[in-house]
Structures are given as structure tokens and as C-alpha cells.
Tab-separated table of C-alpha atoms and ligand atoms in Angstrom:
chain	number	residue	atom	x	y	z
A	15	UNK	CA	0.000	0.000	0.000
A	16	UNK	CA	1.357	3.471	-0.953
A	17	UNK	CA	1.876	6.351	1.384
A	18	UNK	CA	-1.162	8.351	-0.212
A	19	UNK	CA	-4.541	6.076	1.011
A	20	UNK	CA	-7.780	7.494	-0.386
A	21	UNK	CA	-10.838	6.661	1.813
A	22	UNK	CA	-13.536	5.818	-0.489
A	23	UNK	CA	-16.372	6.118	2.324
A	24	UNK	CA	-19.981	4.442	1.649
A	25	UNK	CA	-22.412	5.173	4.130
A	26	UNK	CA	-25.505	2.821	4.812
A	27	UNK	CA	-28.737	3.513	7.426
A	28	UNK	CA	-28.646	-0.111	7.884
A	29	UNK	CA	-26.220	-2.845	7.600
A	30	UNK	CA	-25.902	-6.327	9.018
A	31	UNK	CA	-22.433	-5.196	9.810
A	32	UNK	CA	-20.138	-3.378	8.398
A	33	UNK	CA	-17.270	-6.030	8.894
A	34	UNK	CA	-19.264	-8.289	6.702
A	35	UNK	CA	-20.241	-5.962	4.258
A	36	UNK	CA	-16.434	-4.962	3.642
A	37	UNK	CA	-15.182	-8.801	3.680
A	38	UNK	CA	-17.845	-9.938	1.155
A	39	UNK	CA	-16.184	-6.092	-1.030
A	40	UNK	CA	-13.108	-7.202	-0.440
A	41	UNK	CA	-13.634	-11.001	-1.781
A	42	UNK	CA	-14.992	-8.667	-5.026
A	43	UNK	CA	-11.662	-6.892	-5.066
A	44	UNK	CA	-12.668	-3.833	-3.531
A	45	UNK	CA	-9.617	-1.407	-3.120
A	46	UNK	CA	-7.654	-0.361	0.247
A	47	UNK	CA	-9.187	2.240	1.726
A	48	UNK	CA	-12.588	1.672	1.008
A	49	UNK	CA	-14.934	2.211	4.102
A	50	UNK	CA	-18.191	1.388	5.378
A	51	UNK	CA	-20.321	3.594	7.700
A	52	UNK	CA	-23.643	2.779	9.267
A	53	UNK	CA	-26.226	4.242	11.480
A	54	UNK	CA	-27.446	0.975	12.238
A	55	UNK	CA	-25.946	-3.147	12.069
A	56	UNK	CA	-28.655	-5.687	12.404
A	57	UNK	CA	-25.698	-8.186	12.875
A	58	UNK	CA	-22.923	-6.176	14.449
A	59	UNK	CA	-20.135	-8.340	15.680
A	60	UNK	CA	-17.390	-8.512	18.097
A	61	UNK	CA	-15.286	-11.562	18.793
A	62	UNK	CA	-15.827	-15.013	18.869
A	63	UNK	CA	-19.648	-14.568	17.782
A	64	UNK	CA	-20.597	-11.910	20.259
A	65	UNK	CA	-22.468	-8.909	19.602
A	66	UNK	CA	-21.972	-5.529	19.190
A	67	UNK	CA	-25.581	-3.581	20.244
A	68	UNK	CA	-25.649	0.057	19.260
A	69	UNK	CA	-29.442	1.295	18.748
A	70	UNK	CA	-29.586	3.158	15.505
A	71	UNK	CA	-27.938	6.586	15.176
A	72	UNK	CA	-26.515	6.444	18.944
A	73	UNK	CA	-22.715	5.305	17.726
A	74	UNK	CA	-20.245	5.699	15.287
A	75	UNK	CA	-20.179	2.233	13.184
A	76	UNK	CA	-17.257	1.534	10.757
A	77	UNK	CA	-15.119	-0.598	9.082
A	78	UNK	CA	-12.099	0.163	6.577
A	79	UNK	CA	-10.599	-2.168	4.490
A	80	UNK	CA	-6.943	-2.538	4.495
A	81	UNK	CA	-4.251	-4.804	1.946
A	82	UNK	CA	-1.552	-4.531	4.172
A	83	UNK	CA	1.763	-6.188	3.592
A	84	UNK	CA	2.163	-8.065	6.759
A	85	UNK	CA	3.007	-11.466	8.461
A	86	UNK	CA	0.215	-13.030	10.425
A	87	UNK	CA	2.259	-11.989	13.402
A	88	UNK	CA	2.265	-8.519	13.133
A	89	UNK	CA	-1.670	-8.721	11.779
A	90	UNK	CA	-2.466	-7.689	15.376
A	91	UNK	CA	-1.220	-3.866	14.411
A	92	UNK	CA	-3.624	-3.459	12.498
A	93	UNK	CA	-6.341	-3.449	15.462
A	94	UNK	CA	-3.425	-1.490	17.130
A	95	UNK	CA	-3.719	1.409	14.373
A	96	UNK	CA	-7.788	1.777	14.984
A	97	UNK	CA	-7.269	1.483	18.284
A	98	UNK	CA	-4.523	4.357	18.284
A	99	UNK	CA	-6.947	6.200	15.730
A	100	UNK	CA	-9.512	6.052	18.120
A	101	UNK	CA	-8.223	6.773	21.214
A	102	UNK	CA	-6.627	10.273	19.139
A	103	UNK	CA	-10.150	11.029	17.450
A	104	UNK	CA	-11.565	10.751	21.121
A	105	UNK	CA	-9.219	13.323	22.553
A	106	UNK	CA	-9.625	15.682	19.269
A	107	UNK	CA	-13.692	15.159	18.590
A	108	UNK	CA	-14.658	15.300	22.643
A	109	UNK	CA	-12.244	16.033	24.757
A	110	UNK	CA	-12.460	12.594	25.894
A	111	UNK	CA	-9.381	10.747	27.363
A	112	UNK	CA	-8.947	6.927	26.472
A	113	UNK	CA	-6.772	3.880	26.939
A	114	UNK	CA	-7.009	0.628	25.006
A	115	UNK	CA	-7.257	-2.252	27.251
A	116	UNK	CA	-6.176	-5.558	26.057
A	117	UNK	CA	-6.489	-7.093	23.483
A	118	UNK	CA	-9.205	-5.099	21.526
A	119	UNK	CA	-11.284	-2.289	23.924
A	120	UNK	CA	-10.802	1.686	24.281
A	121	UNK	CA	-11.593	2.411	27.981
A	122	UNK	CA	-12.184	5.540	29.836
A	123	UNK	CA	-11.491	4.713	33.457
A	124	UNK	CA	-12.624	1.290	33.392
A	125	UNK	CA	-15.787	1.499	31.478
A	126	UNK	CA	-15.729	0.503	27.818
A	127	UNK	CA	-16.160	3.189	25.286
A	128	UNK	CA	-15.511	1.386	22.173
A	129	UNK	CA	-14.381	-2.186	20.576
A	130	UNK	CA	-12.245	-2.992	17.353
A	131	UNK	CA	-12.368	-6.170	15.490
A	132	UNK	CA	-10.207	-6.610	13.043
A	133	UNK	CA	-10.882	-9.589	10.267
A	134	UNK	CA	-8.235	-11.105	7.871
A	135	UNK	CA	-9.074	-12.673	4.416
A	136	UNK	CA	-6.047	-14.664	3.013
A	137	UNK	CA	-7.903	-15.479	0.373
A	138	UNK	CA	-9.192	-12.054	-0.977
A	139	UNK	CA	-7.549	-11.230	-3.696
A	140	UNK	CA	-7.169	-8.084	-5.377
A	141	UNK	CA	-4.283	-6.029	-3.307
A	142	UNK	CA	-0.306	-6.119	-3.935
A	143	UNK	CA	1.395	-9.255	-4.099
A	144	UNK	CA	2.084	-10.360	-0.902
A	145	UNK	CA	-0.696	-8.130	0.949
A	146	UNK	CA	-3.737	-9.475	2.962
A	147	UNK	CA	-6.735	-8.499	2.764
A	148	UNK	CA	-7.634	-6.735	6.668
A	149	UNK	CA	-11.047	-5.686	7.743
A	150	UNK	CA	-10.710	-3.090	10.845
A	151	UNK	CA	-14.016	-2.225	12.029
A	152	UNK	CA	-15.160	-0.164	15.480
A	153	UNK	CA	-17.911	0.198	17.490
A	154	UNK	CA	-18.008	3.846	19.140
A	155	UNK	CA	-20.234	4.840	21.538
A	156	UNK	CA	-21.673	8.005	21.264
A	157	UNK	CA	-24.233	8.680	23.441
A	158	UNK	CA	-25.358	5.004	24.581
A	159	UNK	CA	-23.636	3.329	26.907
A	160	UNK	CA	-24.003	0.137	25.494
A	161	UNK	CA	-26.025	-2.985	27.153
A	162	UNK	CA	-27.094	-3.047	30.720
A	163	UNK	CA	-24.368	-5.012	32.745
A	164	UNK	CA	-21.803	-4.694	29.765
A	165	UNK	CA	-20.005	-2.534	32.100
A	166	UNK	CA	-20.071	0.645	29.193
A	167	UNK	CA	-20.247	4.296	29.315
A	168	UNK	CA	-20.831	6.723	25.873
A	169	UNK	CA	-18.651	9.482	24.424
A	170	UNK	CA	-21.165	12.037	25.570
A	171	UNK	CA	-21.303	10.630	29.317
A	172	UNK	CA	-17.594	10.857	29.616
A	173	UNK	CA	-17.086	14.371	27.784
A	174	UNK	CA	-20.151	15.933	29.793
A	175	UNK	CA	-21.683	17.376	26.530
A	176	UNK	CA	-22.902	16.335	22.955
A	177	UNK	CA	-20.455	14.516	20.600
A	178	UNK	CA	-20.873	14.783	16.870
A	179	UNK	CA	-20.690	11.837	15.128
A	180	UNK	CA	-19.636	13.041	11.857
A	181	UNK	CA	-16.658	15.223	13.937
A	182	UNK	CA	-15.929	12.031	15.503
A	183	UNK	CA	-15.057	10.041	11.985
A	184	UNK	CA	-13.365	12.742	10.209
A	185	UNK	CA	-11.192	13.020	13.035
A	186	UNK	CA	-10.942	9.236	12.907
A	187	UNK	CA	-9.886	8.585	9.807
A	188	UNK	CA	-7.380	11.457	9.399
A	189	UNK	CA	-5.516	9.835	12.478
A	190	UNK	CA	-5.742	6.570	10.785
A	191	UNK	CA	-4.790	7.481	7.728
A	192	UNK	CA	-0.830	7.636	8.826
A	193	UNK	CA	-1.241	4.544	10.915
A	194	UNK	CA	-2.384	2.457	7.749
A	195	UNK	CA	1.103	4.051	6.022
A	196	UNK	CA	3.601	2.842	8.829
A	197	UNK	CA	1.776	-0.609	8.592
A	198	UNK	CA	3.926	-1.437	5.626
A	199	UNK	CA	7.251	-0.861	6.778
A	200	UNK	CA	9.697	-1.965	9.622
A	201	UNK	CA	10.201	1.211	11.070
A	202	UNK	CA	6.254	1.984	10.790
A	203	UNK	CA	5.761	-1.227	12.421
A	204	UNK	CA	7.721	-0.678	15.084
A	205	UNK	CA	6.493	2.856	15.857
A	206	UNK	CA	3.008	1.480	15.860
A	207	UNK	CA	4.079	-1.407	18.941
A	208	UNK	CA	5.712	1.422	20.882
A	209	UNK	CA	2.782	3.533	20.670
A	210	UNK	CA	0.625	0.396	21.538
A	211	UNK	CA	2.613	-0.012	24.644
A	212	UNK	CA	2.610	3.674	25.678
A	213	UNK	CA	-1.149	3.723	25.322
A	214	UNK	CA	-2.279	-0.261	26.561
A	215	UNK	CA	-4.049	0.686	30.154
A	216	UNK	CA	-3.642	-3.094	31.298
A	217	UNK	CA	0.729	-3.145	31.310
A	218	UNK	CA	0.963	-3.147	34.836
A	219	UNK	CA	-1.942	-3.401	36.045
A	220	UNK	CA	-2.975	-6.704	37.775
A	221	UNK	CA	-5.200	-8.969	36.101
A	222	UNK	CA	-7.251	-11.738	35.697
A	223	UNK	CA	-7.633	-13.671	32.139
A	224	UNK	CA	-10.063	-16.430	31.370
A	225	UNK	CA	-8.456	-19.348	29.480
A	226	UNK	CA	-9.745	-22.193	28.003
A	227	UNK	CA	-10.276	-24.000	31.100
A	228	UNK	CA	-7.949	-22.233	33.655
A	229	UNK	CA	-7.641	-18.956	34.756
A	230	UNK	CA	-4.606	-16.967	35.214
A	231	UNK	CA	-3.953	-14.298	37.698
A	232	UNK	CA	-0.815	-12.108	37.557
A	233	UNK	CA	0.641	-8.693	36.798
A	234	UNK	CA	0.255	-7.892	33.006
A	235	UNK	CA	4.209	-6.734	32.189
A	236	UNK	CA	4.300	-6.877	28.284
A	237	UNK	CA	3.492	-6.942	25.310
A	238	UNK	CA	5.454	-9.672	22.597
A	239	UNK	CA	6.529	-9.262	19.310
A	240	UNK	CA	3.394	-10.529	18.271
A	241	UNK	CA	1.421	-8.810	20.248
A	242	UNK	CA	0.635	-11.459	23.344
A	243	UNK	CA	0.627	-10.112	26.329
A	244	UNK	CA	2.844	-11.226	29.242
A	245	UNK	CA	1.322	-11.724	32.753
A	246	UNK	CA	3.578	-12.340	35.437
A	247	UNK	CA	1.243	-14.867	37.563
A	248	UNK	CA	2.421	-17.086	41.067
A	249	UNK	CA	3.631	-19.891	38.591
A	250	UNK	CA	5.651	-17.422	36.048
A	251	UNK	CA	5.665	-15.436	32.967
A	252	UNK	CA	2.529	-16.890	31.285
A	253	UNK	CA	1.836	-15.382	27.688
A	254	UNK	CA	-1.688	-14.761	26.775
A	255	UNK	CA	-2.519	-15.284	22.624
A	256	UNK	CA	-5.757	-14.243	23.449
A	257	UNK	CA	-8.292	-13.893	25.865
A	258	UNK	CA	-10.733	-11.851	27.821
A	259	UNK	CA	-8.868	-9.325	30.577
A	260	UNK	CA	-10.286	-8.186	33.730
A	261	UNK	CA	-8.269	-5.283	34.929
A	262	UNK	CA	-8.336	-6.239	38.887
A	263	UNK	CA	-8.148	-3.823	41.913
A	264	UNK	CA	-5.590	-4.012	43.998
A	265	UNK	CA	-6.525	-6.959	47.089
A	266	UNK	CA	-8.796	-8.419	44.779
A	267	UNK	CA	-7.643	-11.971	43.661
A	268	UNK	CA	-3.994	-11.364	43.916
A	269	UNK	CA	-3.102	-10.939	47.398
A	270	UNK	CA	-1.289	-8.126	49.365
A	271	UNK	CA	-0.418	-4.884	47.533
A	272	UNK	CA	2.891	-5.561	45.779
B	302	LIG	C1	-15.581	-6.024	20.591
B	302	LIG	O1	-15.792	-7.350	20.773
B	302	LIG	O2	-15.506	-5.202	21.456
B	302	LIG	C2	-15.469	-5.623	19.128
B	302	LIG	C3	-16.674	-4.846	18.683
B	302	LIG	C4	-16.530	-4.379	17.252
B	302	LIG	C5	-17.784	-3.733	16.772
B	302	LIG	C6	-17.615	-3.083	15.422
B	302	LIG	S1	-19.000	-2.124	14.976
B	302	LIG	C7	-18.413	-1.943	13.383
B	302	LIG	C8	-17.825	-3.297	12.981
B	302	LIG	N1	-18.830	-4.164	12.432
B	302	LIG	C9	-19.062	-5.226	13.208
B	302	LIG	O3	-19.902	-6.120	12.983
B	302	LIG	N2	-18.243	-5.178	14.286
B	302	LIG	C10	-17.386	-4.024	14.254
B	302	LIG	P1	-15.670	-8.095	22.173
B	302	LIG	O4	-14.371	-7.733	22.827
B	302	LIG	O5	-15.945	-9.518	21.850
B	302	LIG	O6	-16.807	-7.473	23.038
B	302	LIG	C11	-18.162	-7.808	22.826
B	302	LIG	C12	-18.864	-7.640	24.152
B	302	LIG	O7	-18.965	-6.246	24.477
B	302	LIG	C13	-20.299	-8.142	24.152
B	302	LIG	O8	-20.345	-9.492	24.480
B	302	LIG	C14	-20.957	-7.268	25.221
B	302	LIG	O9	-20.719	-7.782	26.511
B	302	LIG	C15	-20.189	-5.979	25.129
B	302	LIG	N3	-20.903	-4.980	24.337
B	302	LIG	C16	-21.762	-5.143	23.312
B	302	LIG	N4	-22.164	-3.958	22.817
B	302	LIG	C17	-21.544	-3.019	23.573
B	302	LIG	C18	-21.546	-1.607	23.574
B	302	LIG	N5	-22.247	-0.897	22.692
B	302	LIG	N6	-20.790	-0.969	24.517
B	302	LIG	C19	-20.060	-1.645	25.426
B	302	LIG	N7	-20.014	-2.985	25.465
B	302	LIG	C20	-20.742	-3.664	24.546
């Protein structure tokens, strides 16, 4: 991908989700850069089948698609770029200070304020040789706080005043924008994990992540390569591929203050 990414931005009222929608584009050959924005998903998605809920008009729904020139390794950068995006377009469209949490969530305080899933096609043709076909979408909330119990707040509820959407996404995508460049090159990629260290809320915070079958408990103190994170637990260093984090208090679950 070149250093001059145009946004080609379609915007729905209704989508089943705009992940989908720019997978099945990008199986059609649909160009970098191409975006999807809707006021509503019937089908919105987060990871491993969940749902994203966002009543229609009340967040900012999008997905861009990326062709990247990556190894599977690094594909987690790509979540780190919308993440990074986000948590700038935030700041810049509300006055609204964020932090991602691990692996995939934009947090203010400890309430969720936004998620990013980002979907890879290897199969998608159409892009460079050697490029993947990347689907980066967000959820954004704007002035819902998502589903009872979720644990949520909305832009609007941490800023203290009205957040316009349309603000929101052109600040978005103009913070992207040089985010998607330094995806294709060492020293881009490299900037991008630093950043994604300086801005992860969970490095050293102690925490609790739900495994397949076991749970570990320990202070998160890195991030890999590859984007696992390290949690120093009672046994050792575990590293975490993936999983769901719960950012603990201190006294709860891991003993004395250290
Ligand atoms: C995520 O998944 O947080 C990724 C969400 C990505 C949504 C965007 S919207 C545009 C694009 N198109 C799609 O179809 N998806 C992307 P995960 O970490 O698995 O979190 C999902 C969990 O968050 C759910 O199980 C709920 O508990 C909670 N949740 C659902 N809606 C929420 C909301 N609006 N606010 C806060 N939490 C929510």
C-alpha cells in the first residue's frame, strides 16, 4: 500500500455489519481504503460470535478495508492502528481521554467506550502481491452506553456534553490514515508497537484472564513481538494469545499490595 490512502467512504442507514459488508467487497476486489459507515448493524459483531448492540444513530459504526503487507504476526497492528486512531479522534472530537485495554477495547477509566475487530481474508484477492486483505471495524459509543451489565459508558457521558458523530469520523480517519502508512514498513511497524505499549491501560496493572479451562492471575508486564501479552502470575511469565482481561483492583484476587 502506498503512502497516499484514499478513503472511499460508503455510508448505509442499515447494515448487518459493516465487517461483513467490507469482507464480502473485499472477496470482489474492492480497493484499500474503502470504508463502510452505518447508522445501524442488524448483525454487528465482536469476537468469537458476540455482539456488538448500538441502537440506531446512537454510535459511530465503521469498518475500513486494508491490503496490508504483513506477516500473520504482526496482523495484530492493524487493530493497534484503529485502536490508536480512536483513542486520538476521542481526545480531538470530545475532549475525551482513552486507553485501550487488552487485546481489543478503548476504555475511559474502566468502562468501555468502544471495541475494534479486526478480520483477515487470506484469500481475498485483489491487493499487492504479498498483501492481505484486513477488515478493521469499530464500534463507538456516542451517546449510549451500550447494554445493561456490559459494564459501558458513551462518548457524551464521559465528555459531559454532545459529541458529533460526523466530527468524531473525520477526526478518525485522518488519524488513521498515517497509521495504515507505517503498517507497511519496519520502522512503521515498530512505531506502531511502541505507541501500543505507551497507550495499553492493562501493562501493569494486575489482572485476571479467562483461558480455556484455567484462569490466570498475575501482573500484566508486556506486550510480545506478536502482540501477546505477558502476565507475570504465582507460577511465572505466562503469555496470553488471546483472551478476555479483567483489569483487577488491587486486594482483589492477587493478594497483598505488591
Ligand atoms: C468487541 O468485541 O468489542 C469488538 C466490537 C466491534 C464492533 C464493530 S462495529 C463496526 C464493525 N462491524 C461489526 O460487525 N463489528 C465491528 P468483544 O471484545 O468480543 O466485546 C463484545 C462484548 O462487548 C459483548 O459481548 C458485550 O458484553 C459488550 N458490548 C456489546 N455492545 C456493547 C456496547 N455498545 N458498549 C459496550 N459494550 C458492549
Amino acid at each position: 500500500m502506498s503512502g497516499d490512502l484514499h478513503f472511499d467512504v460508503r455510508r448505509f442507514e442499515e447494515l448487518d455489519s459493516t465487517n461483513s459488508y467490507l469482507l464480502d467487497e473485499a472477496r470482489r476486489g474492492a480497493p484499500a481504503g474503502t470504508v463502510a459507515l452505518a447508522d445501524h448493524q442488524r448483525a454487528g459483531r465482536g469476537r468469537l460470535g458476540r455482539q456488538w448492540e448500538s441502537p440506531p444513530g446512537s454510535g459511530l459504526l465503521c469498518s475500513v478495508l486494508l491490503r496490508p503487507t504483513l506477516e500473520p504476526a504482526s496482523l495484530y497492528l492493524v487493530t493497534a492502528a484503529l485502536a490508536l486512531a480512536a483513542v486520538d479522534a476521542c481526545r480531538d472530537a470530545a475532549g475525551v481521554r482513552s486507553g485501550i485495554k487488552w487485546p481489543n477495547d478503548l476504555v475511559v477509566g474502566e468502562a468501555k467506550v468502544a471495541g475494534v475487530l479486526a478480520e483477515a481474508d487470506l484469500t481475498a484477492a485483489g491487493g499487492p502481491v504479498g498483501s492481505v486483505a484486513v477488515v478493521a471495524g469499530i464500534g463507538v459509543n456516542v451517546t449510549w452506553p451500550g447494554p445493561p451489565g456490559a459494564g459501558g459508558t458513551s462518548l457524551a457521558e464521559a465528555a459531559g456534553r454532545p459529541v458529533e458523530r460526523d466530527r468524531l469520523f473525520d477526526a478518525l480517519l485522518s488519524a488513521l490514515s498515517p497509521r495504515v502508512d507505517a503498517l507497511d514498513s519496519p520502522r512503521g511497524r515498530a512505531g506502531l508497537a511502541e505507541e501500543l505499549r505507551g497507550r495499553c491501560v492493562t501493562l501493569g496493572r494486575d489482572v485476571r484472564v479467562e483461558l480455556a479451562g484455567r484462569t490466570v492471575i498475575g501482573r500484566a508486564s508486556g506486550l510480545t513481538p506478536d502482540g501477546h501479552l505477558l502476565v507475570d502470575a504465582a507460577s511465572g511469565t505466562e503469555e496470553v494469545a488471546a483472551g478476555d482481561v479483567v483489569h483487577l483492583r488491587r486486594n482483589e484476587g492477587t493478594g497483598p499490595d505488591r
